[in-house]
Coordinates of C-alpha atoms in Angstrom, one line a residue:
X6 CA -5.9 276.4 83.2
X7 CA -4.0 275.1 80.1
X8 CA -1.5 272.0 80.9
X9 CA 2.5 272.9 79.5
X10 CA 3.1 270.3 77.4
X11 CA 6.7 268.5 78.3
X12 CA 9.9 269.0 77.1
X13 CA 11.1 265.4 76.4
X14 CA 8.5 263.1 74.9
X15 CA 9.8 259.8 74.0
X16 CA 7.8 258.8 70.5
X17 CA 7.7 256.0 68.4
X18 CA 8.2 256.9 64.9
X19 CA 8.5 253.7 62.7
X20 CA 11.0 251.0 63.5
X21 CA 12.9 253.2 66.3
X22 CA 12.2 255.6 68.8
X23 CA 13.5 259.1 69.0
X24 CA 13.2 261.7 71.7
X25 CA 11.1 264.2 70.1
X26 CA 12.0 267.9 71.7
X27 CA 8.4 269.9 71.8
X28 CA 8.3 273.7 70.9
X29 CA 9.9 275.6 73.2
X30 CA 11.6 272.3 74.9
X31 CA 15.6 273.2 75.8
X32 CA 18.5 271.1 74.5
X33 CA 20.6 271.0 77.2
X34 CA 22.7 273.8 76.3
X35 CA 20.6 276.9 76.5
X36 CA 19.4 276.6 73.2
X37 CA 15.3 276.4 72.0
X38 CA 14.5 273.5 69.0
X39 CA 12.3 271.6 67.8
X40 CA 12.7 268.3 66.5
X41 CA 13.7 267.8 62.7
X42 CA 9.9 266.7 61.5
X43 CA 11.0 266.6 57.9
X44 CA 14.0 263.5 58.5
X45 CA 11.8 262.0 61.3
X46 CA 9.2 261.7 58.2
X47 CA 11.9 260.3 55.5
X48 CA 13.3 258.1 57.9
X49 CA 10.1 256.3 58.7
X50 CA 8.9 256.2 54.9
X51 CA 12.7 254.4 54.3
X52 CA 12.1 252.5 57.1
X53 CA 15.4 253.2 58.6
X54 CA 15.9 253.0 62.6
X55 CA 18.9 255.4 63.3
X56 CA 21.5 252.5 63.6
X57 CA 20.4 251.9 60.1
X58 CA 21.3 255.0 58.9
X59 CA 24.2 255.1 60.2
X60 CA 25.8 252.3 58.8
X61 CA 24.3 253.5 56.0
X62 CA 25.9 257.1 56.0
X63 CA 29.4 255.1 57.3
X64 CA 29.3 253.0 54.0
X65 CA 29.2 256.1 52.2
X66 CA 32.2 257.6 54.0
X67 CA 34.3 254.5 54.0
X68 CA 34.0 254.6 49.9
X69 CA 35.3 257.8 50.4
X70 CA 38.0 257.0 52.4
X71 CA 37.2 258.2 55.8
X72 CA 36.8 256.4 58.8
X73 CA 32.8 255.8 59.1
X74 CA 32.5 257.6 63.0
X75 CA 28.6 258.3 62.5
X76 CA 27.0 256.7 65.5
X77 CA 23.4 256.3 66.6
X78 CA 24.2 259.4 68.8
X79 CA 24.5 261.2 66.2
X80 CA 21.1 260.4 64.2
X81 CA 19.4 261.3 67.1
X82 CA 21.4 264.6 67.5
X83 CA 19.9 265.3 64.0
X84 CA 16.6 264.3 64.6
X85 CA 16.5 266.2 68.0
X86 CA 17.7 269.2 66.2
X87 CA 20.9 269.3 68.5
X88 CA 22.6 269.2 65.1
X89 CA 21.0 271.4 62.4
X90 CA 24.1 271.3 60.0
X91 CA 26.0 268.4 59.8
X92 CA 29.6 268.4 58.4
X93 CA 29.7 268.5 54.6
X94 CA 30.8 264.3 54.0
X95 CA 27.6 263.3 56.3
X96 CA 25.4 265.7 54.1
X97 CA 26.6 264.5 51.2
X98 CA 26.0 261.1 52.5
X99 CA 22.5 261.6 53.7
X100 CA 21.8 263.4 50.2
X101 CA 23.0 259.9 48.8
X102 CA 20.9 257.5 51.2
X103 CA 17.7 259.4 50.9
X104 CA 18.1 260.8 46.8
X105 CA 17.2 264.2 48.1
X106 CA 18.3 268.0 48.8
X107 CA 19.5 268.3 52.0
X108 CA 17.2 271.1 52.6
X109 CA 14.7 268.9 52.2
X110 CA 15.5 266.5 55.2
X111 CA 15.6 269.3 57.2
X112 CA 18.9 271.0 57.7
X113 CA 20.1 274.3 57.1
X114 CA 23.3 276.3 58.1
X115 CA 22.6 278.4 60.9
X116 CA 20.8 281.7 60.3
X117 CA 19.0 279.9 57.4
X118 CA 15.5 278.2 56.9
X119 CA 15.9 275.1 55.4
X120 CA 12.8 275.1 53.6
X121 CA 14.8 278.6 51.6
X122 CA 18.2 276.6 51.5
X123 CA 18.5 274.6 48.4
X124 CA 22.3 273.9 49.2
X125 CA 25.1 274.3 46.3
X126 CA 24.5 272.9 42.6
X127 CA 28.1 271.5 41.5
X128 CA 27.5 267.8 41.0
X129 CA 29.6 265.6 44.0
X130 CA 32.2 262.9 42.2
X131 CA 30.1 260.0 44.0
X132 CA 26.7 261.4 44.5
X133 CA 26.1 261.6 40.7
X134 CA 27.0 257.8 40.7
X135 CA 25.0 256.4 43.3
X136 CA 22.1 258.9 44.2
X137 CA 19.6 257.1 41.5
X138 CA 18.8 254.7 44.3
X139 CA 17.1 252.1 41.9
X140 CA 17.4 248.3 40.4
X141 CA 16.2 249.6 37.0
X142 CA 12.6 250.5 37.7
X143 CA 10.9 254.1 38.2
X144 CA 8.4 254.9 41.3
X145 CA 6.2 257.7 42.0
X146 CA 6.3 258.9 45.4
X147 CA 7.0 256.8 48.6
X148 CA 4.2 255.8 50.4
X149 CA 4.1 255.6 54.1
X150 CA 5.5 252.4 56.0
X151 CA 3.0 252.3 59.1
X152 CA 4.5 252.1 62.6
X153 CA 3.7 248.8 63.6
X154 CA 4.7 246.7 60.5
X155 CA 2.7 245.3 58.0
X156 CA -0.6 242.8 58.5
X157 CA -2.3 240.2 56.2
X158 CA -4.1 243.4 54.8
X159 CA -1.9 245.5 54.7
X160 CA -1.3 247.0 51.6
X161 CA 2.3 247.4 50.2
X162 CA 3.8 250.1 48.4
X163 CA 6.3 252.1 46.5
X164 CA 7.3 253.1 50.0
X165 CA 8.3 249.7 50.9
X166 CA 10.2 249.4 47.8
X167 CA 12.4 252.7 47.9
X168 CA 13.0 251.4 51.5
X169 CA 14.7 248.7 50.0
X170 CA 16.4 250.6 47.8
X171 CA 18.1 252.7 49.7
X172 CA 20.1 249.9 51.9
X173 CA 20.8 248.7 48.5
X174 CA 22.7 251.5 47.6
X175 CA 24.7 251.8 50.5
X176 CA 25.6 248.0 49.7
X177 CA 26.5 248.7 46.4
X178 CA 29.0 251.4 48.1
X179 CA 30.8 248.8 50.2
X180 CA 31.2 246.1 47.4
X181 CA 33.1 248.5 45.8
X182 CA 35.5 249.2 48.3
X183 CA 35.9 245.6 49.4
X184 CA 33.9 244.0 46.6
X185 CA 34.1 239.6 46.7
X186 CA 32.6 239.1 50.6
X187 CA 30.9 236.9 51.9
X188 CA 29.2 239.1 54.0
X189 CA 28.2 241.0 51.3
X190 CA 26.8 237.9 49.1
X191 CA 25.0 237.5 52.3
X192 CA 23.5 241.0 52.5
X193 CA 22.5 241.2 49.3
X194 CA 20.7 237.6 49.7
X195 CA 18.8 239.0 52.5
X196 CA 17.7 241.9 51.0
X197 CA 16.6 239.8 47.9
X198 CA 14.2 237.5 50.3
X199 CA 12.7 240.2 52.6
X200 CA 11.8 241.9 49.0
X201 CA 9.9 238.5 48.5
X202 CA 8.6 238.6 51.8
X203 CA 7.4 241.9 50.6
X204 CA 5.1 239.7 48.3
X205 CA 3.1 237.6 51.0
X206 CA 2.3 240.4 53.3
X207 CA -0.6 242.1 51.5
X208 CA -2.1 243.7 48.3
X209 CA -0.2 245.6 46.0
X210 CA -0.4 247.3 42.5
X211 CA 0.9 245.0 39.3
X212 CA 3.6 247.9 39.5
X213 CA 4.7 247.1 42.9
X214 CA 5.1 243.6 42.8
X215 CA 7.2 243.4 39.4
X216 CA 9.1 246.3 41.0
X217 CA 9.9 243.5 44.1
X218 CA 10.1 240.8 41.8
X219 CA 12.6 243.5 40.3
X220 CA 14.5 243.8 43.2
X221 CA 14.6 240.9 44.2
X222 CA 16.4 240.2 41.3
X223 CA 19.0 243.0 41.1
X224 CA 19.7 241.9 44.9
X225 CA 20.1 238.5 44.0
X226 CA 22.3 239.8 40.9
X227 CA 24.7 241.3 43.3
X228 CA 25.2 238.1 45.3
X229 CA 25.9 236.6 42.4
X230 CA 28.8 239.1 41.6
X231 CA 30.1 239.2 45.3
X232 CA 30.6 235.0 44.7
X233 CA 32.3 235.4 41.3
X234 CA 34.3 238.3 42.7
X235 CA 35.2 235.8 45.4
X236 CA 35.3 232.8 43.3
X237 CA 32.8 231.2 44.6
X238 CA 31.2 229.7 41.6
X239 CA 28.6 227.0 42.3
X240 CA 27.0 229.4 44.6
X241 CA 27.2 232.0 42.2
X242 CA 25.6 229.8 39.8
X243 CA 22.6 228.5 42.1
X244 CA 22.2 232.6 42.3
X245 CA 22.2 233.0 38.5
X246 CA 19.4 230.2 38.4
X247 CA 17.2 232.1 41.0
X248 CA 18.3 235.4 39.9
X249 CA 16.9 234.7 36.1
X250 CA 13.7 233.3 36.9
X251 CA 13.3 236.5 39.5
X252 CA 14.1 238.7 36.9
X253 CA 11.7 237.1 34.4
X254 CA 8.7 237.3 36.7
X255 CA 9.6 240.9 37.0
X256 CA 9.4 241.9 32.8
X257 CA 12.4 244.1 33.6
X258 CA 15.0 244.0 30.8
X259 CA 17.0 246.1 32.6
X260 CA 17.7 243.8 35.5
X261 CA 17.5 240.5 33.0
X262 CA 20.7 242.7 31.1
X263 CA 22.5 242.7 34.5
X264 CA 22.0 239.3 35.2
X265 CA 22.7 237.6 32.0
X266 CA 25.9 240.1 31.6
X267 CA 26.8 238.9 35.0
X268 CA 26.5 235.1 33.6
X269 CA 28.7 235.8 30.7
X270 CA 31.5 237.2 33.1
X271 CA 30.4 233.9 35.3
X272 CA 31.3 231.7 32.5
X273 CA 34.3 233.7 31.7
X274 CA 35.9 233.2 34.9
X275 CA 35.3 229.1 34.8
X276 CA 37.4 229.4 31.1
X277 CA 33.8 228.2 28.7
X278 CA 33.9 231.0 26.1
X279 CA 31.6 229.5 24.0
X280 CA 28.8 229.6 27.2
X281 CA 30.1 233.1 27.7
X282 CA 29.4 234.4 24.5
X283 CA 25.9 233.0 24.7
X284 CA 24.8 234.1 27.6
X285 CA 26.6 237.9 27.0
X286 CA 24.5 237.4 23.9
X287 CA 21.3 237.2 25.4
X288 CA 22.2 240.5 27.3
X289 CA 23.0 242.5 24.1
X290 CA 19.9 241.4 22.7
X291 CA 17.8 242.9 25.0
X292 CA 15.6 245.8 24.4
X293 CA 17.6 248.2 27.3
X294 CA 20.9 247.4 25.0
X295 CA 18.9 248.5 21.9
X296 CA 17.5 251.6 23.5
X297 CA 20.2 253.0 25.9
X298 CA 24.0 253.6 24.1
X299 CA 26.0 252.7 27.7
X300 CA 24.0 249.1 28.1
X301 CA 25.0 248.5 24.9
X302 CA 29.1 249.4 25.4
X303 CA 29.0 247.2 28.4
X304 CA 28.0 244.5 26.2
X305 CA 30.5 244.8 23.3
X306 CA 33.4 245.5 26.4
X307 CA 32.5 242.3 28.3
X308 CA 32.4 240.5 24.6
X309 CA 35.8 241.7 24.0
X310 CA 36.9 240.1 27.1
X311 CA 35.2 237.2 26.1
X312 CA 36.7 237.0 22.9
X313 CA 40.1 237.5 24.2
X314 CA 40.1 233.8 26.0
X315 CA 39.0 232.6 22.2
X316 CA 42.2 234.1 21.3
X317 CA 40.2 235.7 18.0
X318 CA 42.3 239.5 17.9
X319 CA 40.0 240.5 14.8
X320 CA 36.7 240.5 17.1
X321 CA 38.8 241.9 20.0
X322 CA 39.1 245.0 17.9
X323 CA 36.1 244.8 16.2
X324 CA 33.5 244.5 19.3
X325 CA 35.8 247.6 21.5
X326 CA 35.5 249.9 18.6
X327 CA 31.9 249.3 19.1
X328 CA 32.2 249.5 22.7
X329 CA 33.8 252.7 22.4
X330 CA 31.6 254.3 20.0
X331 CA 28.5 253.7 21.3
X332 CA 30.1 254.9 25.2
X333 CA 30.8 258.0 23.4
X334 CA 27.2 258.6 22.1
X335 CA 25.5 257.8 25.8
X336 CA 24.0 260.8 27.3
X337 CA 25.3 261.0 31.1
X338 CA 22.4 262.6 32.1
X339 CA 19.6 259.7 31.1
X340 CA 18.2 257.7 34.2
X341 CA 20.1 254.6 34.8
X342 CA 20.4 252.4 38.1
X343 CA 22.3 252.7 40.4
X344 CA 24.3 249.3 39.8
X345 CA 25.4 251.0 36.0
X346 CA 26.2 254.1 37.3
X347 CA 28.8 252.9 40.0
X348 CA 31.1 251.4 38.2
X349 CA 30.7 252.3 33.8
X350 CA 32.7 254.2 32.1
X351 CA 36.0 254.9 30.4
X352 CA 38.0 253.4 33.3
X353 CA 35.9 250.2 32.6
X354 CA 36.1 250.1 29.1
X355 CA 39.8 250.1 29.0
X356 CA 40.2 247.9 32.2
X357 CA 37.7 245.4 30.1
X358 CA 40.0 246.4 27.2
X359 CA 43.0 245.5 29.6
X360 CA 41.5 241.8 30.4
X361 CA 41.1 241.6 26.8
X362 CA 44.6 242.2 25.5
X363 CA 46.3 240.4 28.3
X364 CA 44.0 236.9 27.3
X365 CA 45.3 237.5 23.7
X366 CA 49.2 237.5 25.6
X367 CA 49.6 241.5 23.2
X368 CA 51.2 242.9 26.6
X369 CA 52.2 246.3 25.2
X370 CA 48.2 247.0 24.4
X371 CA 47.4 245.7 27.6
X372 CA 49.8 247.9 29.6
X373 CA 48.6 250.7 27.9
X374 CA 44.8 250.6 28.6
X375 CA 46.0 249.6 32.2
X376 CA 47.5 252.6 32.5
X377 CA 44.7 254.7 31.0
X378 CA 42.0 253.0 33.3
X379 CA 44.2 253.6 36.1
X380 CA 44.4 257.5 35.6
X381 CA 40.6 257.1 35.2
X382 CA 38.8 254.8 37.6
X383 CA 37.1 257.2 40.3
X384 CA 38.6 257.3 44.2
X385 CA 35.8 254.9 45.9
X386 CA 36.6 252.1 43.3
X387 CA 39.1 250.5 45.8
X388 CA 38.4 246.8 44.6
X389 CA 38.8 247.7 40.6
X390 CA 41.7 249.6 41.0
X391 CA 43.6 246.2 42.9
X392 CA 42.8 244.2 40.0
X393 CA 43.6 246.6 37.5
X394 CA 47.0 246.9 39.2
X395 CA 47.4 243.0 39.2
X396 CA 46.2 242.7 35.3
X397 CA 49.3 245.9 35.1
X398 CA 51.9 243.5 36.8
X399 CA 50.6 240.7 34.3
X400 CA 50.9 242.7 31.2
X401 CA 54.8 243.9 32.5
X402 CA 55.8 240.6 33.5
X403 CA 54.7 239.2 29.9
X404 CA 56.9 242.1 28.5
X405 CA 59.7 240.8 30.3
X406 CA 59.9 244.5 32.5
X407 CA 60.7 242.3 35.6
X408 CA 61.2 245.6 38.1
X409 CA 58.8 247.4 37.2
X410 CA 56.4 244.4 37.0
X411 CA 57.3 243.9 40.9
X412 CA 56.7 247.4 41.8
X413 CA 53.5 247.1 40.6
X414 CA 52.6 244.0 42.1
X415 CA 53.8 245.1 45.6
X416 CA 52.2 248.9 44.8
X417 CA 48.7 246.4 46.3
X418 CA 47.8 247.4 49.4
X419 CA 48.6 244.0 51.2
X420 CA 45.2 244.2 53.5
X421 CA 43.6 243.0 50.0
X422 CA 45.3 239.7 49.7
X423 CA 43.5 238.8 52.3
X424 CA 40.2 239.8 51.9
X425 CA 40.1 239.8 48.4
X426 CA 40.0 236.3 45.9
X427 CA 40.5 237.4 42.8
X428 CA 43.6 239.4 44.1
X429 CA 44.8 237.0 45.7
X430 CA 44.8 234.3 42.5
X431 CA 45.8 236.5 40.3
X432 CA 49.2 237.6 42.6
X433 CA 49.8 233.9 42.9
X434 CA 49.7 233.7 39.1
X435 CA 51.9 236.4 38.8
X436 CA 54.3 234.7 41.2
X437 CA 54.1 231.2 39.5
X438 CA 54.7 233.4 36.0
X439 CA 57.8 235.2 37.5
X440 CA 59.5 232.1 38.5
X441 CA 59.1 230.3 35.2
X442 CA 60.3 233.4 33.4
X443 CA 63.1 234.1 35.6
X444 CA 63.3 231.6 38.0
X445 CA 66.9 232.4 39.4
X446 CA 66.7 236.3 39.4
X447 CA 67.0 238.1 42.3
X448 CA 63.5 239.6 41.3
X449 CA 62.1 236.3 41.8
X450 CA 64.0 235.9 45.2
X451 CA 62.7 239.1 46.0
X452 CA 59.1 238.6 45.1
X453 CA 59.7 235.5 47.5
X454 CA 60.9 237.4 50.3
X455 CA 58.3 239.3 49.8
X456 CA 55.2 236.6 50.0
X457 CA 57.1 235.3 53.0
X458 CA 57.0 238.5 54.7
X459 CA 53.3 238.8 54.0
X460 CA 52.6 235.1 55.2
X461 CA 54.3 235.2 58.7
X462 CA 52.9 239.5 59.3
X463 CA 49.0 237.8 58.3
X464 CA 48.8 234.2 60.5

């Protein structure tokens, strides 16, 4: 007599365990389901545990300004088939994390077959900018990660790289919401170490090894940027030295551009414009900057911000014109890495122009660029919005428009003060300049009261 299969079998899949329902099993709600084999397979290939996938989805949701309420139980319901069609924002997040359509993850509306449902065709704002889960390397189809980890003879493949890049995408989302946090710096550095550890775990093709070095360099560059953003400049210099070496071993000019461009920003924040111009010139001379107008535009825009420190107004105007011309030529449909798609567009060009003109003391022009940048910023760019708003307050103060300047400064969410060193420093400088310009004014007293109340409520 043939035995019937058990209805509930606890079964390991990679680094996580799910309850897999056999065909004909019951969910407990009187509904017959089969486990979502496609999602199981994708998670196994990417190396996600249920908790890690929940964390990646929540990072996306928080970038939209929503609560991240996905738990490991939510993921378990997806895996068992109890939830066949997640909420719309969760579907967007899943598509982003796995870089595929929702149907390819085994989901479909009730009454539809997952294999036949292609889902909506419209671009979603965040997905368009985050779905390219890559640090500048193009990979072929992922190879599965074994369920019990690597051995000394295990072959490391592109699937291992894909797993790292999926985690990196979630980190990029968090960075653009919070920015400058030590936790982001630590997570990025840990991912870089993970990529380098894979180099020692087994055999790999030269292409995969180059990809791993590119990943490690890209992650280290993100740690470097978090340190710059948090004004931890000594740590940023150390990350730069390491990232530059890793990028050279990867042979990838895309990530080399990012690292040297970050170095230019580091030296700009340190008030060393000669070093900043030299570092940014290295980035602008790389093949990727000659081949792709979007990279060229970013290189020019950052050069303009550096020229602002030197007081060279002619150079600022000239280089900004080059940046705009290159941005206009850039094909938005061309493949580019996630870190570039995540932030560089017309809004960021306007923001860098704002920084340049603010350094020149051309406050009227700076204010115009600030308003354009704020109008164009994507909703998830919380950190950039705070920085741009602080710069706008400085531009208004420079024109002695005291009431608008204070109103602008006070419009920055107060929780940003406590978690973002750059914004806190910019607002501290704003207070100093306000007292210099109008030491006994009602506006200065209002600002003092505002900052006093803030400190009292946050001690």
